[in-house]
Amino acid sequence: MEDDSPQERWRRRTEIPLAIGSMLFLGAYATKVLAPDMGPGWHHFFMAVILGAWALFAVDYAVRWRMTGSGLKYIRTHWLETLVLLLPLLRPLRVVRLYEAIQMRHGEPRLSLYARVMVYAGLSVLLLGFAGALAVYHHEHLAPGADIRTFGDAVWWTCTTLSTVGYGDMAPVTPVGRLVAVGLMACGLGLLGAVTGSFSSWLIQVFTLEDAKRRARGRR
């Protein structure tokens, strides 16, 4: 039976607007970082888009909080929404939730559990990686003694960090860059563990089914 609570109705109504707001935020932030020589008019426009996206998330968070009526407990039980509100680079992850909603539009997911985990992890890596590379490049490329001077350097560093390889050829030197690095390391470990675990479970399931079929043929 479909959940028709006020919170669920609000979630369904805001899923697409929040996903659009996430992509607008990412696009505006990317433009500001990669095209710093734009005119003041464009600068103010993209800054307004960024602030508007934040306001959209703030309103959604406030409405959800008010609907639950749980007071400060809401912050602890909905820590991911709190992080998304406080840390702008996590907002593109709302697109993953929109993808999940599309998968569920017929009442059940169109992909298996293992496939969904790997798809969600892949989308999360792409979005977090791009946002993380932008943030590191933004704060590092003009810093004294920085190794990350171009956006290509930032993308390379982000890939090695998210994949937990960490060649050590580049490292952030600013406080914000190092904070982003810690977040990417944590996300990389979590996403890598999710994909590896799901792939291993899928292999075990496949081998178990093949073994059961072989035993069934042997009993005939």
Short mmCIF file of C-alpha atoms in Angstrom, two decimals:
data_model
loop_
_atom_site.label_atom_id
_atom_site.label_comp_id
_atom_site.label_asym_id
_atom_site.label_seq_id
_atom_site.Cartn_x
_atom_site.Cartn_y
_atom_site.Cartn_z
CA MET A 1 0.00 0.00 0.00
CA GLU A 2 1.43 3.37 -1.01
CA ASP A 3 2.36 5.75 1.80
CA ASP A 4 0.06 8.81 1.59
CA SER A 5 1.31 10.68 4.64
CA PRO A 6 1.87 14.47 4.40
CA GLN A 7 5.64 13.92 4.55
CA GLU A 8 5.54 11.44 1.67
CA ARG A 9 3.31 13.70 -0.44
CA TRP A 10 5.71 16.59 0.15
CA ARG A 11 8.67 14.39 -0.79
CA ARG A 12 7.04 13.36 -4.07
CA ARG A 13 6.16 16.97 -4.94
CA THR A 14 9.64 18.33 -4.24
CA GLU A 15 11.76 15.52 -5.71
CA ILE A 16 12.06 17.02 -9.20
CA PRO A 17 12.40 20.70 -8.12
CA LEU A 18 15.17 19.80 -5.67
CA ALA A 19 16.99 17.72 -8.29
CA ILE A 20 16.76 20.62 -10.75
CA GLY A 21 17.98 22.99 -8.03
CA SER A 22 20.92 20.67 -7.39
CA MET A 23 22.00 20.68 -11.03
CA LEU A 24 21.52 24.46 -11.29
CA PHE A 25 23.71 24.89 -8.23
CA LEU A 26 26.41 22.63 -9.67
CA GLY A 27 26.28 24.35 -13.06
CA ALA A 28 26.43 27.85 -11.56
CA TYR A 29 29.27 26.92 -9.22
CA ALA A 30 31.22 25.27 -12.05
CA THR A 31 30.80 28.36 -14.23
CA LYS A 32 32.01 30.68 -11.45
CA VAL A 33 35.06 28.51 -10.78
CA LEU A 34 36.07 27.74 -14.37
CA ALA A 35 35.23 31.17 -15.85
CA PRO A 36 36.40 33.65 -13.20
CA ASP A 37 36.84 36.46 -15.74
CA MET A 38 33.14 36.76 -16.50
CA GLY A 39 31.59 40.20 -16.21
CA PRO A 40 30.11 41.44 -12.92
CA GLY A 41 26.58 40.99 -14.26
CA TRP A 42 27.12 37.29 -14.92
CA HIS A 43 28.92 36.95 -11.60
CA HIS A 44 25.89 38.30 -9.75
CA PHE A 45 23.54 36.12 -11.81
CA PHE A 46 25.33 32.87 -11.02
CA MET A 47 25.69 33.89 -7.39
CA ALA A 48 21.92 34.42 -7.27
CA VAL A 49 21.40 30.93 -8.73
CA ILE A 50 23.66 29.43 -6.04
CA LEU A 51 21.87 31.28 -3.24
CA GLY A 52 18.48 30.42 -4.73
CA ALA A 53 19.37 26.71 -4.76
CA TRP A 54 20.46 26.94 -1.13
CA ALA A 55 17.18 28.71 -0.24
CA LEU A 56 15.22 25.93 -1.95
CA PHE A 57 16.97 23.30 0.16
CA ALA A 58 16.52 25.40 3.31
CA VAL A 59 12.76 25.69 2.73
CA ASP A 60 12.47 21.95 2.07
CA TYR A 61 14.44 21.17 5.24
CA ALA A 62 12.31 23.55 7.33
CA VAL A 63 9.03 22.11 6.01
CA ARG A 64 10.14 18.53 6.66
CA TRP A 65 11.28 19.46 10.15
CA ARG A 66 7.96 21.18 10.89
CA MET A 67 5.95 18.23 9.56
CA THR A 68 7.70 15.72 11.81
CA GLY A 69 7.27 17.81 14.96
CA SER A 70 10.25 16.00 16.49
CA GLY A 71 12.26 19.07 17.51
CA LEU A 72 16.04 18.73 17.68
CA LYS A 73 15.71 14.97 17.30
CA TYR A 74 15.10 15.59 13.59
CA ILE A 75 18.70 16.70 13.13
CA ARG A 76 20.02 13.40 14.50
CA THR A 77 17.57 11.16 12.66
CA HIS A 78 17.91 13.02 9.33
CA TRP A 79 21.63 13.70 9.40
CA LEU A 80 22.05 13.28 5.64
CA GLU A 81 19.54 16.05 4.88
CA THR A 82 21.32 18.21 7.46
CA LEU A 83 24.69 17.62 5.80
CA VAL A 84 23.25 18.38 2.36
CA LEU A 85 21.93 21.69 3.69
CA LEU A 86 25.20 22.66 5.39
CA LEU A 87 27.66 21.30 2.79
CA PRO A 88 26.82 22.65 -0.69
CA LEU A 89 28.95 20.09 -2.54
CA LEU A 90 26.62 17.29 -1.41
CA ARG A 91 23.55 18.83 -3.02
CA PRO A 92 24.08 17.18 -6.43
CA LEU A 93 23.41 13.84 -4.70
CA ARG A 94 19.72 14.76 -4.87
CA VAL A 95 19.92 13.68 -8.52
CA VAL A 96 20.56 10.13 -7.30
CA ARG A 97 17.32 10.28 -5.32
CA LEU A 98 15.49 11.45 -8.43
CA TYR A 99 16.90 8.48 -10.34
CA GLU A 100 15.62 6.22 -7.56
CA ALA A 101 12.16 7.79 -7.83
CA ILE A 102 12.14 7.16 -11.60
CA GLN A 103 13.13 3.55 -11.00
CA MET A 104 10.21 3.16 -8.59
CA ARG A 105 7.58 4.87 -10.78
CA HIS A 106 5.86 1.55 -11.55
CA GLY A 107 5.65 0.56 -7.90
CA GLU A 108 8.82 -1.52 -7.91
CA PRO A 109 12.40 -0.93 -9.10
CA ARG A 110 13.18 -1.89 -12.68
CA LEU A 111 16.70 -2.99 -11.77
CA SER A 112 17.82 -5.63 -9.31
CA LEU A 113 19.12 -4.62 -5.89
CA TYR A 114 22.74 -5.27 -6.87
CA ALA A 115 22.43 -3.32 -10.11
CA ARG A 116 20.78 -0.39 -8.30
CA VAL A 117 23.56 -0.21 -5.73
CA MET A 118 26.22 -0.12 -8.44
CA VAL A 119 24.31 2.47 -10.51
CA TYR A 120 23.71 4.70 -7.47
CA ALA A 121 27.36 4.39 -6.46
CA GLY A 122 28.47 5.26 -9.99
CA LEU A 123 26.24 8.35 -10.14
CA SER A 124 27.42 9.41 -6.69
CA VAL A 125 31.08 9.06 -7.70
CA LEU A 126 30.57 11.18 -10.82
CA LEU A 127 28.67 13.94 -9.02
CA LEU A 128 30.86 14.01 -5.92
CA GLY A 129 34.03 13.76 -7.99
CA PHE A 130 33.08 16.69 -10.21
CA ALA A 131 31.96 18.83 -7.27
CA GLY A 132 35.06 17.90 -5.27
CA ALA A 133 37.38 18.72 -8.16
CA LEU A 134 35.73 22.12 -8.55
CA ALA A 135 36.07 22.90 -4.85
CA VAL A 136 39.71 21.83 -4.67
CA TYR A 137 40.64 23.74 -7.82
CA HIS A 138 38.79 26.82 -6.57
CA HIS A 139 40.74 26.96 -3.30
CA GLU A 140 44.08 25.51 -4.42
CA HIS A 141 45.12 26.85 -7.80
CA LEU A 142 46.21 30.27 -6.51
CA ALA A 143 47.48 29.12 -3.10
CA PRO A 144 51.24 29.51 -2.41
CA GLY A 145 53.08 26.21 -2.77
CA ALA A 146 50.06 24.39 -4.20
CA ASP A 147 50.52 21.34 -6.46
CA ILE A 148 47.03 21.56 -7.97
CA ARG A 149 47.27 24.38 -10.51
CA THR A 150 44.80 23.41 -13.25
CA PHE A 151 41.34 21.88 -13.28
CA GLY A 152 42.86 18.81 -14.95
CA ASP A 153 45.17 18.46 -11.93
CA ALA A 154 42.12 18.68 -9.66
CA VAL A 155 40.26 15.98 -11.62
CA TRP A 156 43.29 13.67 -11.52
CA TRP A 157 43.74 14.22 -7.78
CA THR A 158 40.01 13.63 -7.17
CA CYS A 159 40.08 10.34 -9.11
CA THR A 160 43.05 9.03 -7.15
CA THR A 161 41.47 10.12 -3.86
CA LEU A 162 38.01 8.68 -4.50
CA SER A 163 39.49 5.40 -5.71
CA THR A 164 41.59 5.28 -2.51
CA VAL A 165 44.75 4.88 -4.63
CA GLY A 166 46.35 8.15 -3.56
CA TYR A 167 49.56 8.34 -5.60
CA GLY A 168 50.81 11.24 -3.50
CA ASP A 169 51.99 13.26 -6.50
CA MET A 170 49.55 16.02 -5.53
CA ALA A 171 48.08 17.10 -2.23
CA PRO A 172 45.96 20.06 -1.13
CA VAL A 173 47.64 22.69 1.04
CA THR A 174 44.71 24.90 2.04
CA PRO A 175 42.38 24.11 4.98
CA VAL A 176 39.32 23.91 2.71
CA GLY A 177 41.16 21.69 0.23
CA ARG A 178 42.19 19.30 2.98
CA LEU A 179 38.65 19.25 4.37
CA VAL A 180 37.34 18.32 0.92
CA ALA A 181 40.04 15.63 0.75
CA VAL A 182 38.85 14.07 4.02
CA GLY A 183 35.29 14.01 2.73
CA LEU A 184 36.28 12.44 -0.57
CA MET A 185 38.35 9.78 1.20
CA ALA A 186 35.40 8.85 3.42
CA CYS A 187 32.99 8.78 0.45
CA GLY A 188 35.46 6.78 -1.63
CA LEU A 189 35.81 4.12 1.05
CA GLY A 190 32.04 3.89 1.54
CA LEU A 191 31.16 3.76 -2.16
CA LEU A 192 33.95 1.31 -2.96
CA GLY A 193 32.78 -0.95 -0.14
CA ALA A 194 29.17 -0.76 -1.36
CA VAL A 195 30.06 -1.66 -4.94
CA THR A 196 32.49 -4.41 -3.95
CA GLY A 197 30.02 -5.93 -1.49
CA SER A 198 27.14 -5.82 -4.00
CA PHE A 199 29.26 -7.34 -6.75
CA SER A 200 30.47 -10.10 -4.43
CA SER A 201 26.90 -10.84 -3.29
CA TRP A 202 25.74 -10.96 -6.92
CA LEU A 203 28.52 -13.44 -7.81
CA ILE A 204 27.65 -15.64 -4.82
CA GLN A 205 23.98 -15.59 -5.82
CA VAL A 206 24.82 -16.53 -9.42
CA PHE A 207 27.11 -19.38 -8.36
CA THR A 208 24.54 -20.61 -5.83
CA LEU A 209 21.81 -20.72 -8.47
CA GLU A 210 24.08 -22.53 -10.92
CA ASP A 211 25.05 -25.05 -8.25
CA ALA A 212 21.37 -25.63 -7.37
CA LYS A 213 20.51 -26.19 -11.05
CA ARG A 214 23.41 -28.61 -11.47
CA ARG A 215 22.30 -30.59 -8.41
CA ALA A 216 18.72 -30.66 -9.68
CA ARG A 217 19.88 -32.05 -13.04
CA GLY A 218 21.99 -34.66 -11.23
CA ARG A 219 18.96 -35.96 -9.28
CA ARG A 220 16.94 -36.51 -12.46
#
